């Protein structure tokens, strides 16, 4: 994607120059999966794949959007702002709705956008769309919203217009990511610490199954409910528990029968995953890639067996990675049921890893995964193009 093309397209479609160009990256998450909506800990970073936006105001009272990647135009009256039948437009409309709710006068908006974040791969292209557009509206209409409220508006857009009850991690990392750093985020207090991702001899390699099973978003919402059910039961015995983040494994074991096997497993995974994030942070600070890698493998086991959000294709990629030379760790990443695995691979073995995992995966499934070696980039911002 050449962002200059977006400028040209903007001019061609709307007859005027874009007033603003914005870049919003995708994100990885080293560890801490499905913990954000349990008030827990996560460890994400923004990457060098992004969505770009060329935007301007119009005085026609219209939302006029063009998706370069889908080659589709969408238009709606600002006065009629509501969910539409065009799925991709909802991510932008959902954001606009939050601005209106916050009392901002959003007049007409022209927006041409496109990028290179693989869609539906667990790199959060949806949050990049929301966050980037929120950043753009804030600038375009001088709304003076803080980074934190932009983060929350983008999250709300996903809840209300995409119907996915996501946590805060994706929008947070996409907005406040920092080049060369991962961020350990406390999803309750929203305090965060950057940790330099100086893995000099290690590369972060993503393997994209290119699959997204249809049940991904319904299962996401049902996992959220199961976690809430766990909280409802546990808080009867310890009123200080308002999220799984507050519960301990002993209490969980004590009430295993009442929780039922499914809810018990979900809760156990979340508790253990939170602990893993808190072990991963010092490991990374010490440059202890071996320990970090082991935590990734453990995370995958939990996601597969206890949280049950993996799938055959993801398990296959992790099993293949486990047996390959130079791999310190691997796990599925994102909501699950498809998308990518994240792998920590020694630099000297990266090429070999990519070749061999592609071959073995193709032999087993008949399709090739896509492999990306990602760099850690900065968060959302204006770009001069
Ligand atoms: P993920 O966030 O993991 O990439 P989602 O299913 O949550 O996957 O979001 C993907 C959806 O976001 C797409 O179906 C599309 O509607 C929208 N989207 C993402 N990137 C783009 C893009 N570059 N152009 C148009 N729509 C996009
Ligand atoms: Mg998404």
mmCIF file of C-alpha atoms in Angstrom, residues 54 59-60 86 116 158 170 178 188 207 210 310 319 340 346 360 367:
data_model
loop_
_atom_site.group_PDB
_atom_site.id
_atom_site.type_symbol
_atom_site.label_atom_id
_atom_site.label_comp_id
_atom_site.label_asym_id
_atom_site.label_seq_id
_atom_site.Cartn_x
_atom_site.Cartn_y
_atom_site.Cartn_z
ATOM 1 C CA UNK A 54 -6.844 10.465 3.895
ATOM 2 C CA UNK A 59 -20.206 20.703 3.915
ATOM 3 C CA UNK A 60 -22.768 18.322 2.448
ATOM 4 C CA UNK A 86 -21.848 -2.493 4.686
ATOM 5 C CA UNK A 116 -1.610 -3.801 4.628
ATOM 6 C CA UNK A 158 -16.583 -2.240 18.140
ATOM 7 C CA UNK A 170 -6.268 -3.555 20.866
ATOM 8 C CA UNK A 178 5.963 2.863 20.874
ATOM 9 C CA UNK A 188 -8.149 -2.354 35.094
ATOM 10 C CA UNK A 207 2.143 -17.501 10.607
ATOM 11 C CA UNK A 210 -5.719 -17.312 6.463
ATOM 12 C CA UNK A 310 -7.904 -22.663 19.247
ATOM 13 C CA UNK A 319 3.120 -28.211 16.985
ATOM 14 C CA UNK A 340 -2.143 -16.129 13.275
ATOM 15 C CA UNK A 346 16.275 -17.102 16.271
ATOM 16 C CA UNK A 360 4.762 -28.954 6.323
ATOM 17 C CA UNK A 367 -2.969 -24.545 1.674
#
